[in-house]
Amino acid sequence: MTEPSVTICMATYNGERFVAEQIRSIVAQDYPHWRLLVHDDGSTDKTVAILEAFAASDSRIQVVSGLGHLGIKKGFMTLLGIEQSDFYAFCDQDDVWQPNKLTKMIGLLTAVDSSQPALGYSDFTEIDATGRDITDYERVTPFETKFEDLLIANTATGCTCVMNRALRDSIVATLATIDYSAMHMHDWWAVLVAAGTGRVVYTRERLVAYRQHHNNVLGAAGKGGLQAQLRRVCQFGEREQLAHIATQAKMLQTLYASKLGGERNAFLDRVATLWQGYQPIAQLSFLSKQHLFAATHSKTSVIQMVLLLFTPTKKRSQILALSELGQ
């Protein structure tokens, strides 16, 4: 019996400091049936030279050229469409995978009917720029697999995500019509499609060392003391994420209405229009009855959501810059 194949999609940009360690952790996987596709988005350091050296030494590694500047979201999505595999994994340039990461995630996903779009994700440890473990082992990592909760906040960290062929095919089929300005990040979008049209599964095993440093595009949630949290509230520091709650819901409904069913489409209607008009009491009632405040896993996000609902519509649009995000 042929073992399932895995295509690993990696997007890089000026990652010379950490990318070699990440690739070595892929090469060291105890599951050998993988291919690594890398798109570099115009690095000016030695990243491309490092990638090409790895590609020359291992035929499973390919540097994809000729795509031009794509940005992180479109870069990852474009890589998904290049070749056929049984499973697909997102991979950042600066993390470290545990040797059993692919084995564990493939095992998790093979328990799901292969005809059903599915995404699996795991917990992670945190490391600093030197590779030192900085995980707070007392923390309980929030995770969700429920569609309604995942609409409000993504708990699936992209570097831990693996999807099956059915989900990949469903996403790739819509790439020509996706509005990337309405998408917060590639991982959140993949999770939403999986949760809305199939399944999301999770393991508490920490299968990735997620590096935290000043060049992160996004970092682990929950960092910062009271002063930092107050600053984020006053400045609406989560405004981009909050705006995308609505724009992603609208796009999901547009692209997948026939696969979502009547109840989920009605729910998406409410979320897609969350920031439209001025009806704070009605919207607060909706969020509360659906237990969606709990899904944010962030007190600062909850406070900002409430403040936004009571903010006059014109000012709210200015805060969220909705016109720039495709709404």
Coordinates of C-alpha atoms in Angstrom, one line a residue:
M1 CA 0.0 0.0 0.0
T2 CA 1.4 3.4 -1.0
E3 CA 1.9 5.8 1.8
P4 CA 0.1 9.1 1.6
S5 CA 2.0 12.0 0.1
V6 CA 2.4 15.4 1.7
T7 CA 3.1 18.7 0.0
I8 CA 4.5 21.3 2.4
C9 CA 4.0 24.9 1.4
M10 CA 6.5 27.5 2.6
A11 CA 6.6 31.2 1.9
T12 CA 9.8 33.0 2.7
Y13 CA 11.0 36.6 2.8
N14 CA 14.4 37.7 4.2
G15 CA 14.5 34.6 6.4
E16 CA 18.2 33.8 6.2
R17 CA 18.6 33.8 10.0
F18 CA 16.2 30.9 10.7
V19 CA 15.1 29.2 7.4
A20 CA 17.9 26.6 7.4
E21 CA 16.9 25.3 10.9
Q22 CA 13.3 25.1 9.8
I23 CA 14.2 23.0 6.7
R24 CA 16.5 20.8 8.6
S25 CA 13.6 20.0 10.9
I26 CA 11.5 19.0 7.9
V27 CA 14.3 16.8 6.5
A28 CA 14.5 15.1 9.9
Q29 CA 10.8 14.1 9.9
D30 CA 10.2 10.5 10.7
Y31 CA 7.6 10.5 7.9
P32 CA 9.6 10.6 4.6
H33 CA 6.9 10.9 1.9
W34 CA 6.8 14.7 1.6
R35 CA 7.6 17.4 -0.9
L36 CA 8.6 21.0 0.1
L37 CA 7.5 23.8 -2.2
V38 CA 9.0 27.2 -1.4
H39 CA 8.1 30.5 -2.8
D40 CA 10.4 33.4 -2.0
D41 CA 8.7 36.8 -2.1
G42 CA 11.7 38.9 -3.1
S43 CA 14.3 38.4 -0.4
T44 CA 17.3 40.7 -0.4
D45 CA 19.4 38.7 1.9
K46 CA 20.8 35.2 1.5
T47 CA 17.5 33.3 1.8
V48 CA 17.3 32.2 -1.8
A49 CA 20.9 31.0 -1.8
I50 CA 20.1 28.9 1.3
L51 CA 16.9 27.5 -0.3
E52 CA 18.7 26.6 -3.5
A53 CA 21.5 24.8 -1.6
F54 CA 18.9 22.6 0.1
A55 CA 17.1 22.0 -3.1
A56 CA 20.4 20.8 -4.7
S57 CA 21.0 18.4 -1.9
D58 CA 17.4 16.9 -1.6
S59 CA 15.2 16.3 -4.6
R60 CA 12.1 16.6 -2.4
I61 CA 12.7 20.3 -2.1
Q62 CA 11.7 22.7 -4.9
V63 CA 12.1 26.5 -5.0
V64 CA 9.2 27.8 -7.1
S65 CA 10.3 30.7 -9.3
G66 CA 8.6 33.0 -11.7
L67 CA 5.6 33.9 -9.6
G68 CA 6.7 37.4 -8.7
H69 CA 5.6 39.3 -5.6
L70 CA 2.5 37.7 -4.1
G71 CA 2.4 38.6 -0.4
I72 CA 2.0 36.0 2.3
K73 CA -1.7 35.2 1.8
K74 CA -1.6 34.8 -1.9
G75 CA 1.8 33.1 -1.7
F76 CA 0.5 30.3 0.4
M77 CA -2.7 29.8 -1.6
T78 CA -0.8 29.8 -4.9
L79 CA 1.5 27.0 -3.6
L80 CA -1.5 24.9 -2.7
G81 CA -2.5 24.8 -6.4
I82 CA 0.8 23.6 -7.8
E83 CA 0.8 19.9 -7.4
Q84 CA -1.3 16.9 -6.3
S85 CA -0.9 15.3 -2.9
D86 CA -2.9 13.4 -0.3
F87 CA -2.2 16.1 2.3
Y88 CA -0.9 19.7 2.5
A89 CA 0.9 21.5 5.3
F90 CA 1.5 25.2 5.8
C91 CA 5.1 26.0 7.0
D92 CA 6.6 29.3 8.2
Q93 CA 10.3 30.1 7.6
D94 CA 11.4 30.5 11.2
D95 CA 9.9 27.7 13.3
V96 CA 11.0 24.2 14.1
W97 CA 8.9 21.0 13.6
Q98 CA 9.1 18.1 16.0
P99 CA 10.3 15.0 14.2
N100 CA 6.9 13.3 14.5
K101 CA 4.8 16.3 13.4
L102 CA 3.8 14.9 10.0
T103 CA 3.2 11.4 11.3
K104 CA 0.9 12.6 14.1
M105 CA -1.1 15.0 11.8
I106 CA -1.5 12.5 9.1
G107 CA -2.8 10.0 11.6
L108 CA -5.2 12.6 12.9
L109 CA -6.6 13.3 9.5
T110 CA -6.8 9.8 8.2
A111 CA -9.4 9.1 10.8
V112 CA -11.7 11.5 8.8
D113 CA -13.5 10.4 5.7
S114 CA -11.2 11.4 2.9
S115 CA -14.1 12.8 0.8
Q116 CA -14.9 15.3 3.6
P117 CA -12.8 18.5 3.6
A118 CA -10.8 18.5 6.8
L119 CA -8.1 20.4 8.5
G120 CA -6.1 19.4 11.5
Y121 CA -4.0 21.6 13.8
S122 CA -2.0 21.1 17.0
D123 CA -0.7 22.9 20.0
F124 CA 2.8 24.3 20.0
T125 CA 5.7 25.4 22.2
E126 CA 7.1 28.9 22.0
I127 CA 10.8 29.6 21.5
D128 CA 12.7 32.9 21.3
A129 CA 15.1 34.0 18.6
T130 CA 17.9 31.9 20.1
G131 CA 15.7 28.7 20.2
R132 CA 15.2 28.9 24.0
D133 CA 11.9 27.4 25.1
I134 CA 9.7 30.3 26.5
T135 CA 6.5 28.4 26.8
D136 CA 4.3 29.2 29.7
Y137 CA 3.5 25.6 30.7
E138 CA 0.7 26.7 33.0
R139 CA -1.3 28.1 30.1
V140 CA -4.2 26.3 28.5
T141 CA -4.1 27.0 24.8
P142 CA -7.5 27.9 23.5
F143 CA -8.7 25.8 20.6
E144 CA -11.9 25.5 18.7
T145 CA -13.3 23.1 16.1
K146 CA -16.8 24.6 16.0
F147 CA -17.7 26.7 12.9
E148 CA -19.5 29.5 14.7
D149 CA -16.7 30.1 17.1
L150 CA -14.0 30.0 14.4
L151 CA -15.8 32.7 12.5
I152 CA -15.0 35.1 15.4
A153 CA -11.4 34.1 16.2
N154 CA -8.9 31.7 14.7
T155 CA -7.3 29.4 17.2
A156 CA -5.4 27.4 14.5
T157 CA -1.8 28.6 14.2
G158 CA -0.9 28.2 10.5
C159 CA 2.5 26.5 11.1
T160 CA 0.7 23.6 12.8
C161 CA -2.0 23.2 10.1
V162 CA -2.3 20.2 7.8
M163 CA -5.3 19.7 5.4
N164 CA -6.5 16.8 3.3
R165 CA -6.9 16.7 -0.5
A166 CA -10.6 17.4 -0.4
L167 CA -10.1 20.7 1.5
R168 CA -7.2 21.7 -0.7
D169 CA -9.3 21.0 -3.9
S170 CA -12.2 23.0 -2.5
I171 CA -10.0 26.0 -1.8
V172 CA -8.0 25.9 -5.0
A173 CA -11.3 25.8 -7.0
T174 CA -12.1 29.3 -5.8
L175 CA -8.7 30.9 -6.0
A176 CA -9.5 32.9 -9.1
T177 CA -12.4 34.7 -7.3
I178 CA -10.9 35.1 -3.8
D179 CA -10.6 38.7 -2.6
Y180 CA -7.4 38.6 -0.6
S181 CA -8.2 42.0 1.0
A182 CA -11.2 40.3 2.7
M183 CA -9.1 37.5 4.0
H184 CA -7.3 38.1 7.3
M185 CA -4.7 35.3 6.8
H186 CA -4.4 32.1 4.8
D187 CA -4.7 29.8 7.8
W188 CA -7.8 31.4 9.1
W189 CA -9.4 31.1 5.7
A190 CA -8.5 27.5 5.4
V191 CA -9.9 26.8 8.8
L192 CA -13.2 28.5 8.0
V193 CA -13.7 26.6 4.8
A194 CA -13.0 23.3 6.6
A195 CA -15.3 24.1 9.5
G196 CA -18.1 25.3 7.3
T197 CA -18.0 22.6 4.7
G198 CA -16.3 19.7 6.5
R199 CA -14.4 19.1 9.7
V200 CA -11.7 20.7 11.9
V201 CA -9.8 18.4 14.3
Y202 CA -7.2 19.2 16.9
T203 CA -4.6 17.6 19.0
R204 CA -3.1 19.0 22.2
E205 CA 0.3 17.5 21.4
R206 CA 2.9 20.3 20.9
L207 CA 4.3 19.4 17.5
V208 CA 5.8 22.7 16.5
A209 CA 8.3 25.1 18.2
Y210 CA 6.7 28.5 17.2
R211 CA 9.4 31.2 17.2
Q212 CA 8.6 34.5 18.7
H213 CA 10.7 37.4 17.6
H214 CA 10.4 41.0 16.4
N215 CA 10.1 40.0 12.7
N216 CA 7.0 37.8 13.2
V217 CA 4.1 38.7 10.8
L218 CA 1.8 37.4 13.6
G219 CA 2.6 36.2 17.0
A220 CA 1.1 34.0 19.6
A221 CA -1.9 35.5 21.3
G222 CA -2.1 36.7 24.9
K223 CA 1.2 38.5 25.1
G224 CA 1.7 41.8 27.0
G225 CA 0.8 43.1 30.4
L226 CA -2.1 45.3 31.5
Q227 CA -0.5 48.5 30.0
A228 CA -0.1 46.9 26.6
Q229 CA -3.7 45.5 26.7
L230 CA -5.0 49.0 27.6
R231 CA -3.0 50.5 24.8
R232 CA -4.5 48.0 22.3
V233 CA -8.0 48.8 23.5
C234 CA -7.6 52.5 23.3
Q235 CA -6.0 52.3 19.8
F236 CA -8.4 49.5 18.6
G237 CA -5.3 47.3 18.2
E238 CA -7.4 44.3 16.9
R239 CA -9.3 46.4 14.4
E240 CA -8.0 44.6 11.4
Q241 CA -9.0 41.2 12.8
L242 CA -12.3 42.5 13.9
A243 CA -13.0 44.0 10.5
H244 CA -12.2 40.6 8.8
I245 CA -14.7 38.8 11.0
A246 CA -17.3 40.4 8.8
T247 CA -15.5 40.4 5.4
Q248 CA -14.5 36.8 5.6
A249 CA -18.0 35.7 6.6
K250 CA -19.4 37.6 3.6
M251 CA -16.8 36.0 1.2
L252 CA -17.4 32.5 2.7
Q253 CA -21.1 32.8 2.0
T254 CA -20.5 34.1 -1.5
L255 CA -18.2 31.2 -2.5
Y256 CA -19.7 28.3 -0.5
A257 CA -23.4 29.1 0.1
S258 CA -24.5 25.9 -1.6
K259 CA -22.3 23.8 0.7
L260 CA -23.1 25.5 3.9
G261 CA -26.8 24.9 4.3
G262 CA -29.6 27.2 5.3
E263 CA -28.8 27.5 9.0
R264 CA -25.2 28.4 8.5
N265 CA -26.0 30.8 5.7
A266 CA -28.4 32.6 8.0
F267 CA -25.7 32.8 10.7
L268 CA -23.2 34.2 8.2
D269 CA -25.7 36.9 7.3
R270 CA -25.6 38.2 10.9
V271 CA -21.8 38.0 11.1
A272 CA -21.2 39.6 7.7
T273 CA -23.3 42.6 8.7
L274 CA -22.0 42.8 12.2
W275 CA -20.5 46.3 11.7
Q276 CA -23.2 47.7 9.4
G277 CA -25.9 50.1 10.6
Y278 CA -26.3 51.2 14.2
Q279 CA -28.1 48.5 16.3
P280 CA -25.7 47.8 19.2
I281 CA -28.3 46.2 21.5
A282 CA -29.5 43.8 18.8
Q283 CA -26.0 42.9 17.8
L284 CA -24.9 42.5 21.5
S285 CA -27.8 40.2 22.0
F286 CA -26.9 38.1 19.0
L287 CA -23.2 37.8 20.1
S288 CA -24.3 36.9 23.7
K289 CA -26.9 34.4 22.8
Q290 CA -24.5 32.6 20.4
H291 CA -21.8 32.6 23.1
L292 CA -19.5 34.3 20.6
F293 CA -17.8 36.6 23.1
A294 CA -16.3 33.5 24.7
A295 CA -14.9 32.5 21.3
T296 CA -12.6 35.6 21.1
H297 CA -10.4 34.2 23.9
S298 CA -9.3 37.8 24.5
K299 CA -10.7 40.4 26.9
T300 CA -9.3 43.2 24.9
S301 CA -11.1 41.9 21.8
V302 CA -14.4 41.7 23.6
I303 CA -14.0 45.2 24.9
Q304 CA -13.2 46.5 21.5
M305 CA -16.2 44.7 20.0
V306 CA -18.5 46.3 22.5
L307 CA -17.0 49.7 22.0
L308 CA -17.3 49.4 18.2
L309 CA -20.9 48.4 18.4
F310 CA -21.7 51.6 20.3
T311 CA -19.5 53.8 18.0
P312 CA -21.4 55.8 15.4
T313 CA -21.4 54.1 12.0
K314 CA -19.3 56.6 10.2
K315 CA -16.6 56.7 12.9
R316 CA -16.7 52.9 13.1
S317 CA -16.0 52.6 9.4
Q318 CA -13.0 54.9 9.7
I319 CA -11.6 52.8 12.6
L320 CA -12.0 49.5 10.7
A321 CA -11.2 51.0 7.3
L322 CA -13.9 48.7 5.9
S323 CA -13.7 50.3 2.4
E324 CA -10.1 49.1 2.1
L325 CA -11.0 45.6 3.2
G326 CA -13.5 44.8 0.5
Q327 CA -16.8 45.5 2.4

